[in-house]
Short mmCIF file of C-alpha atoms and ligand atoms in Angstrom, two decimals:
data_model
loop_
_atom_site.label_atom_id
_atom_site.label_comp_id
_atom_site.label_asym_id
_atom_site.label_seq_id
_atom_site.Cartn_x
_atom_site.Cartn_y
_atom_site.Cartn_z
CA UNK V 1 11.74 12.39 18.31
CA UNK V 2 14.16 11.13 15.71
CA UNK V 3 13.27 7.93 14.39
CA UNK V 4 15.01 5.21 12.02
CA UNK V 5 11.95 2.70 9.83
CA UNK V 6 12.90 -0.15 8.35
CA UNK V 7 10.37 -1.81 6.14
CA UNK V 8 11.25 -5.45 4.23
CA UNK V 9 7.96 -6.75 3.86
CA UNK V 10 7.77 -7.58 0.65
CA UNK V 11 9.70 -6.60 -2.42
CA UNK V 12 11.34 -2.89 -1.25
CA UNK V 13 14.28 -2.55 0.52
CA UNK V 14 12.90 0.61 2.59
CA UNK V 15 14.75 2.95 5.42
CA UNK V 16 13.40 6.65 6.11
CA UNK V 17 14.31 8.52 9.15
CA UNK V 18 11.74 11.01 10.39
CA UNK V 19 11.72 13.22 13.01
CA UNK V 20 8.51 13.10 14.78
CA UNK V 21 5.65 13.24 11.65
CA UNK V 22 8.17 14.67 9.46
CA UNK V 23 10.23 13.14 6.60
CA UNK V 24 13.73 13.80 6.61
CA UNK V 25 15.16 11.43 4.76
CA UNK V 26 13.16 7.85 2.59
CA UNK V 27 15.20 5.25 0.45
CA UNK V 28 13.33 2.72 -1.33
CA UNK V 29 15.23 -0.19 -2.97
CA UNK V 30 13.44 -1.51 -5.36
CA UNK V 31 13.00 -5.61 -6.09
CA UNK V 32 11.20 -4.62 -9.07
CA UNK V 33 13.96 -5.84 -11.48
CA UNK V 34 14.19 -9.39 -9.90
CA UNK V 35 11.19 -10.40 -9.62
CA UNK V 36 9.89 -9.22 -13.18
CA UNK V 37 11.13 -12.48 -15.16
CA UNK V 38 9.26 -14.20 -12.61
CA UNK V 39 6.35 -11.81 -13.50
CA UNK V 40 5.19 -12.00 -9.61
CA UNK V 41 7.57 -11.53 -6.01
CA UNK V 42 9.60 -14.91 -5.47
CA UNK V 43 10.11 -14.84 -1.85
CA UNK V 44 13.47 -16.16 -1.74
CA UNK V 45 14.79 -13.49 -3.93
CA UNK V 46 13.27 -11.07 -2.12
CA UNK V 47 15.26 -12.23 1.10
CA UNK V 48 18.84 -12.53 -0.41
CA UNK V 49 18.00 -9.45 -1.64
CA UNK V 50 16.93 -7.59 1.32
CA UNK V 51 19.91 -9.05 3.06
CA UNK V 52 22.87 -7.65 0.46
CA UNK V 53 21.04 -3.62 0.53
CA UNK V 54 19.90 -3.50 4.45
CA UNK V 55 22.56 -2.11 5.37
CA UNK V 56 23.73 0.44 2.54
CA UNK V 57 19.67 1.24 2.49
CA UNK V 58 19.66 2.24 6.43
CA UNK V 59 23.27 4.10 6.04
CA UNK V 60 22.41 6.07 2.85
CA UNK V 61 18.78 7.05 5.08
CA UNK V 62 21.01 8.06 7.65
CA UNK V 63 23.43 10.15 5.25
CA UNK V 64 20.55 11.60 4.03
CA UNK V 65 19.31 12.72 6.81
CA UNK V 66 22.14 13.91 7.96
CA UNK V 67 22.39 12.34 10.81
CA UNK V 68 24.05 9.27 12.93
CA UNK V 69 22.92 6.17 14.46
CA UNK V 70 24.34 6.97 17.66
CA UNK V 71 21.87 10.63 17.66
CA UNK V 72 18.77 8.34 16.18
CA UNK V 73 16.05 8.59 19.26
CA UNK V 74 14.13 4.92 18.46
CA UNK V 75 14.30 2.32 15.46
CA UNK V 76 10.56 1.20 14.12
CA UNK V 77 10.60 -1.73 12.07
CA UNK V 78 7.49 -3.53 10.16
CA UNK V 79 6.59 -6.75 12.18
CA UNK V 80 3.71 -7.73 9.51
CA UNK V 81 1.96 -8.52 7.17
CA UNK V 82 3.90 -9.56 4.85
CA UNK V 83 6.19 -12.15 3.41
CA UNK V 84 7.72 -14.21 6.88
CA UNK V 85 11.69 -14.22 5.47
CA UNK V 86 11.45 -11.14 3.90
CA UNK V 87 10.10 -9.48 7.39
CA UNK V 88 12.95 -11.08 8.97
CA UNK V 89 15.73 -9.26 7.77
CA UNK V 90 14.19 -6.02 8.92
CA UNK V 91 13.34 -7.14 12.54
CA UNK V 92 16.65 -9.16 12.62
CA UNK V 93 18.53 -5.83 11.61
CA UNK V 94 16.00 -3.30 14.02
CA UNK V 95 16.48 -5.75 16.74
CA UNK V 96 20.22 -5.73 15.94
CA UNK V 97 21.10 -1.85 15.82
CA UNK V 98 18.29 -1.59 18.44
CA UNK V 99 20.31 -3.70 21.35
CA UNK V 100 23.77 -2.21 20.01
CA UNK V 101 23.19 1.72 20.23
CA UNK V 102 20.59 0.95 23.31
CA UNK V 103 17.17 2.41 21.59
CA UNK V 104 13.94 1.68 22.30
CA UNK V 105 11.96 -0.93 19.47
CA UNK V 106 8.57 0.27 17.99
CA UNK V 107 6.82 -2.48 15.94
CA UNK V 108 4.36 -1.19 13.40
CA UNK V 109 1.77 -3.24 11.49
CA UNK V 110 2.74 -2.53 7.87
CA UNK V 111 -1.00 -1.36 6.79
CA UNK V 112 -1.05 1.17 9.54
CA UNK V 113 1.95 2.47 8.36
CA UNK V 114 0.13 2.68 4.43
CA UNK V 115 -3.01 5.14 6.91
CA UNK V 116 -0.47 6.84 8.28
CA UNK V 117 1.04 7.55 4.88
CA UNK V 118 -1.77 10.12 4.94
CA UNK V 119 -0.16 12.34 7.82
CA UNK V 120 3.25 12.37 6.84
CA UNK V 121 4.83 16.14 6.69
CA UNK V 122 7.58 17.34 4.86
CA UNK V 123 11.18 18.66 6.38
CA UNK V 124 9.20 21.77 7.17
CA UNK V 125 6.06 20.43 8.48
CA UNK V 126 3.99 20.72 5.73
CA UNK V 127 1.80 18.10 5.00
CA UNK V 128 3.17 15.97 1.76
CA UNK V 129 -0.52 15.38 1.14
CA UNK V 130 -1.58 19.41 1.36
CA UNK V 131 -4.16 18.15 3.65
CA UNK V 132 -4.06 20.00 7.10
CA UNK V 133 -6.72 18.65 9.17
CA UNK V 134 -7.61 14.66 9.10
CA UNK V 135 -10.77 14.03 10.99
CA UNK V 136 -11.16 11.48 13.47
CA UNK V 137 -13.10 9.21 13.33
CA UNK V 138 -12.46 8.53 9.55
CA UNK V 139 -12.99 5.87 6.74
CA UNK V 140 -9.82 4.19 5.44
CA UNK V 141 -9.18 2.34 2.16
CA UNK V 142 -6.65 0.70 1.67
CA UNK V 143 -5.88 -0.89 -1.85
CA UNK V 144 -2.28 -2.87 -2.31
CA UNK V 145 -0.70 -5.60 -3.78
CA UNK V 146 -1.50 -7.93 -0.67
CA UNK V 147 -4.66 -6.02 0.93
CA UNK V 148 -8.09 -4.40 -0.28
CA UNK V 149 -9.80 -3.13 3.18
CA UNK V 150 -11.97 -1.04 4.59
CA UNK V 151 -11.28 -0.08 8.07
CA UNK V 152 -12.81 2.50 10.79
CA UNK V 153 -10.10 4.44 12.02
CA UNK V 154 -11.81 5.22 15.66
CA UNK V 155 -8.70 7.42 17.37
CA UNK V 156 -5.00 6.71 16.63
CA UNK V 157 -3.93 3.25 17.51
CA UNK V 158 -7.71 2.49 17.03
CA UNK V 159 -8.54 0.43 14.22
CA UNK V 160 -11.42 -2.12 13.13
CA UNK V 161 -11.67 -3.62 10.50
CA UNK V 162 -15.33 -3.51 8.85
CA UNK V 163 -14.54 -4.90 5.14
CA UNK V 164 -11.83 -6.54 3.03
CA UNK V 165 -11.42 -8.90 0.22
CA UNK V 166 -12.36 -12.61 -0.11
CA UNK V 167 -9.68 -13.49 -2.73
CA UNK V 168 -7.60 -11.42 -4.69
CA UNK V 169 -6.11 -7.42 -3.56
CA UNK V 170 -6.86 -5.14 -6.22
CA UNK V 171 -3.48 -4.57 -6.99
CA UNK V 172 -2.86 -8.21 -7.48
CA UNK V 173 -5.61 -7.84 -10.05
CA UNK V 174 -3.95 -5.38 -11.78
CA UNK V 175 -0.96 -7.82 -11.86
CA UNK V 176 -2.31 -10.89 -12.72
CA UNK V 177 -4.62 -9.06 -15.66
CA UNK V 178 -1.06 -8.02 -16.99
CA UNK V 179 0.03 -11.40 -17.50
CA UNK V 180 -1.93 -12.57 -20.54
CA UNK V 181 -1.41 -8.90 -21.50
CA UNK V 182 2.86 -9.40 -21.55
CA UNK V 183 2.81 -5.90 -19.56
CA UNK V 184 5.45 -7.55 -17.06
CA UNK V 185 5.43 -6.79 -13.76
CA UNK V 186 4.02 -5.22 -11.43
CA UNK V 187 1.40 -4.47 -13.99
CA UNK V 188 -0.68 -1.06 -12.48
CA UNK V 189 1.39 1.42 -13.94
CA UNK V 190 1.41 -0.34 -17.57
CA UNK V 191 -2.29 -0.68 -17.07
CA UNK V 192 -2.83 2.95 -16.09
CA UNK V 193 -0.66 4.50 -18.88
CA UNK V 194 -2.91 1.98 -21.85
CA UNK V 195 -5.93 3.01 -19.63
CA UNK V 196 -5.57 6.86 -20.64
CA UNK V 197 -5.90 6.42 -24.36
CA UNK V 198 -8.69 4.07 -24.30
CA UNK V 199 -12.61 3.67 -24.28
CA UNK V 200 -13.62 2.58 -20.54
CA UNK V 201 -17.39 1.77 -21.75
CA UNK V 202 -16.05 -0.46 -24.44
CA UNK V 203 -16.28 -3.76 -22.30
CA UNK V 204 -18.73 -4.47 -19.79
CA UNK V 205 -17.16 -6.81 -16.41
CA UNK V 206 -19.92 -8.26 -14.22
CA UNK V 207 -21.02 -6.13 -11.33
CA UNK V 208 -19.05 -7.14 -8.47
CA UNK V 209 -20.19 -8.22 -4.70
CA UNK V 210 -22.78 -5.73 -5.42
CA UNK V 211 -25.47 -8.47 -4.34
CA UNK V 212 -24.07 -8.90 -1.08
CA UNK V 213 -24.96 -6.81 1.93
CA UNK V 214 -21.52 -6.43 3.59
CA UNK V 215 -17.99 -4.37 2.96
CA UNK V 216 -16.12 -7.12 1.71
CA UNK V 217 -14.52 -7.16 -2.29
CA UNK V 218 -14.21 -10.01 -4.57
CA UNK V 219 -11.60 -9.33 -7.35
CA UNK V 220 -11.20 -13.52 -8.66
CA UNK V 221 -14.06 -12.97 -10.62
CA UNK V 222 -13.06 -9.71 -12.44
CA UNK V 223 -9.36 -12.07 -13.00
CA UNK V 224 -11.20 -14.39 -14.93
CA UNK V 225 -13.61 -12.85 -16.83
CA UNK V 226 -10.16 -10.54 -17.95
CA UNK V 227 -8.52 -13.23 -19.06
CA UNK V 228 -11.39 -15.08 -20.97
CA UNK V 229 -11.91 -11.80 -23.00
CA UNK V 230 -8.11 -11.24 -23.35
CA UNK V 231 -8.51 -14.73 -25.15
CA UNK V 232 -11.26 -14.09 -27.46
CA UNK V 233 -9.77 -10.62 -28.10
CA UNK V 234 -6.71 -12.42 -29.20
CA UNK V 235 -8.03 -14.58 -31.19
CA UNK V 236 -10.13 -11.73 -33.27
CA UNK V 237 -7.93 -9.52 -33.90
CA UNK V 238 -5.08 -11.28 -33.88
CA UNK V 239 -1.60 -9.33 -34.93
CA UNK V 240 -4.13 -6.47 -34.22
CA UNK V 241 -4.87 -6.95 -30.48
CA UNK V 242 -2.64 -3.77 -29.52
CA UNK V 243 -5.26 -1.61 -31.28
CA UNK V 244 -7.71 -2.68 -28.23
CA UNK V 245 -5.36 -3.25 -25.68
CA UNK V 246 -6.39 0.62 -24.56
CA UNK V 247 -10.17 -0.03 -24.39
CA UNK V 248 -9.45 -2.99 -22.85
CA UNK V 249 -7.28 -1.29 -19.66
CA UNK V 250 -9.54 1.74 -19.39
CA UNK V 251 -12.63 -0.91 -19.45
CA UNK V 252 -10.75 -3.16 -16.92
CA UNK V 253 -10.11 0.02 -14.61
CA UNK V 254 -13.33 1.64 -14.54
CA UNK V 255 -14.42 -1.84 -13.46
CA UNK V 256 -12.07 -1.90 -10.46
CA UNK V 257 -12.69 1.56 -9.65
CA UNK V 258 -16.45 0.77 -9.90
CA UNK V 259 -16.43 -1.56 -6.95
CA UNK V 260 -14.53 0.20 -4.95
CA UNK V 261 -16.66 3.30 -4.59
CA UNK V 262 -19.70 1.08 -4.51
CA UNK V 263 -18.72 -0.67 -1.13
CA UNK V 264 -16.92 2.73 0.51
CA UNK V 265 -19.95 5.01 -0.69
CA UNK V 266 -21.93 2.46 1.47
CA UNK V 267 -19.18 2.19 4.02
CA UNK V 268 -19.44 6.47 4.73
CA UNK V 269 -22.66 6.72 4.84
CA UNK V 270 -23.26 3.82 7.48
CA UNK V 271 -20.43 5.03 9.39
CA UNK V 272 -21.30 8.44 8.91
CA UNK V 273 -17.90 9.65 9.00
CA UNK V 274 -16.16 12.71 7.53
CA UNK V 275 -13.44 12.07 6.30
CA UNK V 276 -11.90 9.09 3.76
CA UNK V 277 -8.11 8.19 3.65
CA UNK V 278 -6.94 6.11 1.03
CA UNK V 279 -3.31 4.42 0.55
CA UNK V 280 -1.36 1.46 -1.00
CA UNK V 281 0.25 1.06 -3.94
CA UNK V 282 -2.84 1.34 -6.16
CA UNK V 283 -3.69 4.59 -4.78
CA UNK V 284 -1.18 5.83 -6.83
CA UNK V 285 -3.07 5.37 -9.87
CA UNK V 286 -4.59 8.93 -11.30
CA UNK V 287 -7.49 7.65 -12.62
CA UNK V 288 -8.35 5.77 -9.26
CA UNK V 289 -7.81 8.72 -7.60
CA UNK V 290 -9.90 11.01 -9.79
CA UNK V 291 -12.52 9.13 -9.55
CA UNK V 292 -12.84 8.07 -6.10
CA UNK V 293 -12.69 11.43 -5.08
CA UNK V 294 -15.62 13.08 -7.34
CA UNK V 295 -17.95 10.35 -6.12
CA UNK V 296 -17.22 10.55 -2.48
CA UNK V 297 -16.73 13.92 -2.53
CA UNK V 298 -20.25 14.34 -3.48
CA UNK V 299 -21.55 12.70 -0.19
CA UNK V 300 -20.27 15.58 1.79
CA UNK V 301 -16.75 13.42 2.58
CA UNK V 302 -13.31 14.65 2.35
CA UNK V 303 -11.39 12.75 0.31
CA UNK V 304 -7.79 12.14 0.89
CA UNK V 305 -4.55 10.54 -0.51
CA UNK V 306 -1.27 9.99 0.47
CA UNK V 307 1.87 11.85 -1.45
CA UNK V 308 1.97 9.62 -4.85
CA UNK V 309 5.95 8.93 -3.52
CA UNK V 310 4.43 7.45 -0.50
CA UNK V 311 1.45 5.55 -1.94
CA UNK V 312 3.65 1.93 -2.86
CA UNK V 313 5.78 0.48 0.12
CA UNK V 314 8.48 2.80 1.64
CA UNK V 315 9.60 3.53 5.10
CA UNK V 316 9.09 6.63 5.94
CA UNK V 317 5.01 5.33 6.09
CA UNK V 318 6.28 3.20 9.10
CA UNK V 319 8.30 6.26 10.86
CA UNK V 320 5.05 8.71 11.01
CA UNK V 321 3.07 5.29 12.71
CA UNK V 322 5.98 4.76 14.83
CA UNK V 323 5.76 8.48 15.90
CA UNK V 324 2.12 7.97 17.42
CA UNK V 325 2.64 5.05 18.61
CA UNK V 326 6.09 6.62 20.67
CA UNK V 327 3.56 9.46 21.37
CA UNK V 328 1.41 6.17 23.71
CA UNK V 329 4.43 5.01 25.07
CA UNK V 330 4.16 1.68 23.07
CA UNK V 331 7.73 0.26 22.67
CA UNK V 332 8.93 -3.33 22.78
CA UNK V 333 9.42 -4.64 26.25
CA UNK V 334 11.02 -7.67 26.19
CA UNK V 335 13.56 -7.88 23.22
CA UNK V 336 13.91 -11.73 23.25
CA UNK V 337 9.88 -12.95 21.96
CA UNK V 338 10.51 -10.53 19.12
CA UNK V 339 8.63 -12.53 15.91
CA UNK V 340 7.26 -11.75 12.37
CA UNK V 341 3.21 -12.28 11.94
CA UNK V 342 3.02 -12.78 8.73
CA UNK V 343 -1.16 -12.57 8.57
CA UNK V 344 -0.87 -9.67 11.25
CA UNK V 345 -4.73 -8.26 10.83
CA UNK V 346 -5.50 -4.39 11.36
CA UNK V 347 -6.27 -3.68 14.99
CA UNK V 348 -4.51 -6.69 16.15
CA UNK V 349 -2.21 -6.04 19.36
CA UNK V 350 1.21 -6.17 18.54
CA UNK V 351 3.39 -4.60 21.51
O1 KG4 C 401 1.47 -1.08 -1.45
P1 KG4 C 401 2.32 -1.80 -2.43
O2 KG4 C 401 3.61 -1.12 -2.88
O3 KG4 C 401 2.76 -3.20 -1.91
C1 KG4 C 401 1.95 -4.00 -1.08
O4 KG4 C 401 1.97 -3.76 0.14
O5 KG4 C 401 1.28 -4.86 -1.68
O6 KG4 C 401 1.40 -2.11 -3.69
C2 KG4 C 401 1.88 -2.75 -4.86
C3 KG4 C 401 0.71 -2.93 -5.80
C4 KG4 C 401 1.03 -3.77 -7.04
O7 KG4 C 401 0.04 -4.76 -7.17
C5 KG4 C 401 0.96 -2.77 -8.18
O8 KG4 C 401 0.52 -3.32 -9.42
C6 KG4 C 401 -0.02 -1.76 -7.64
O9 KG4 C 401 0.26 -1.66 -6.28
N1 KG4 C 401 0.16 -0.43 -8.28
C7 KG4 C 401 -0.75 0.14 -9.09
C8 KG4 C 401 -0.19 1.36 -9.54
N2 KG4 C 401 1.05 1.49 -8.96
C9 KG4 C 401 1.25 0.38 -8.21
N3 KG4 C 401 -1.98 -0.27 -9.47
C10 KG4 C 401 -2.67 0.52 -10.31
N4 KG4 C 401 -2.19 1.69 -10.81
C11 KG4 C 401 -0.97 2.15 -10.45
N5 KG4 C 401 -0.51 3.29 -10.93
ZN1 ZN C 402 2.29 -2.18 1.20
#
């Protein structure tokens, strides 16, 4: 099955056509300039913007892939979560090209797409991962911009969700940490790169949600206590402050990465499961990756990550979801009630 994604949900103008699991072809448009003076996604940029490159985006897939609309076998399109007028210039267009070339609609919840990230193959059928066999049932993680979750992924199509955070994502964290910092945005990948000359047991961050009995992350705290130290940092060293801007990111990260394993070495071991998948943007960090893996690793659990290409937002994420979900028959009935769900919630039915 030959199938065109389109994914606008938040700052990535994204098409990828795949055929069944496989990637043939993934264009990513990045926002990433736009928004930076901003230092944070303005919506309304990200929708003009979506709107000028939707179109060369899905042709240059297409090209790509080598391919034409007319021989494309379905069109999946992210229905949420995400930004509500940036989602609707992908379903708009789907729906659009959908209705013209008479192709059935596949709506994928954008954080299933980030699990499935984990079972995309390359042109050959290779995994882009190297990992062959994913066990189901399985623990996911799932560690973005907008989302910091833990869900149980029972069968395909299967999800609940058992943990998530009460204010900030992670990677929104990692942004807002980079303000006070001048690291511009989005600020993982400046944080990472200071992180990997610095001291991570210089600073100590208070222990977080480790009191509480339950799955759920709390990253506000961690904000604040950044920015109160950035502060007094500042003011001590003054024209100096670069020289612990290092110890500062590799303290900041070990904190993240701290709480993370914390709640999903608690999470495997209740669940009992065998196998943890991890995506979203922030899974493309190294050192979160490293480290994440040696701990859980230890408890007997296989630990696996998405391609780093398909870690942040792209398309070809919602083709390999679309694929199962074509696989269960579940395409759009009824064209006209067609809307964006901005909070859509893992699990939630969609179609
Ligand atoms: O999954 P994603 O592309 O978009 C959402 O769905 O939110 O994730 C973007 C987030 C941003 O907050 C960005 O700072 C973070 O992922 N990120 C990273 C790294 N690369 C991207 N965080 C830490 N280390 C990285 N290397
Ligand atoms: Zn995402």
């Amino acid at each position: 099955m030959k199938i065109l994604a389109i994914d606008t949900s938040c700052d990535e103008t994204c098409a990828a056509v795949c055929f069944n699991d496989r990637v043939i072809s993934n264009i990513i448009f990045s926002q990433i300039e736009l928004h930076a003076k901003w230092r944070g996604v303005v919506p309304i940029i990200a929708k003009r913007a979506h709107q000028e490159r939707i179109w060369p985006v899905i042709e240059m897939a297409i090209k790509r892939a080598n391919t034409d609309l007319e021989k494309i076998d379905a069109i999946a399109v992210t229905i949420g979560p995400g930004l509500a007028i940036a989602l609707e210039v992908g379903i708009k267009t789907a729906v659009e090209i959908s209705k013209r070339y008479e192709k059935p609609l596949i709506l994928v919840n954008h954080m299933e797409g980030h699990i499935y990230s984990n079972f995309a193959k390359n042109k050959k059928g290779k995994p882009l991962n190297l990992t062959k066999n994913i066990l189901i049932p399985n623990l996911c993680l799932l560690i973005s911009g907008g989302h910091t979750e833990i869900i149980l992924m029972k069968n395909h199509g299967d999800f609940e969700l058992i943990g998530k955070t009460l204010d900030d994502a992670v990677g929104e964290a990692f942004d807002k940490v980079a303000r006070p910092l001048m690291l511009g945005y989005p600020g993982g990948p400046v944080i990472e790169e200071f992180a990997k000359k610095g001291k991570e047991d210089r600073f100590q961050f208070p222990k977080l949600m480790q009191r509480r009995n339950d799955f759920n992350f709390s990253y506000s705290g961690l904000k604040t206590a950044s920015v109160l130290l950035i502060e007094k940092l500042k003011t001590e060293y003054k024209e100096d402050f670069h020289k612990v801007l290092p110890d500062f990111c590799a303290s900041f990260q070990k904190a993240v990465v701290d709480s993370l394993i914390y709640k999903v070495k608690k999470a495997v071991q209740k669940y009992k499961v065998g196998q943890l998948l991890v995506g979203g943007g922030v899974a493309a960090n190294n050192y979160i990756r490293k480290m994440i893996r040696r701990d859980i690793k230890k408890l007997g659990v296989k630990v696996t990550f998405p391609n780093k290409k398909l870690c942040t937002d792209n398309a070809a994420m919602i083709g390999v979801a679309a694929y199962y979900k074509a696989k269960r028959k579940e395409f759009v009935k009824n064209m006209k009630n067609i809307d964006r769900i901005p909070n859509l919630e893992i699990g939630q039915k969609i179609s």
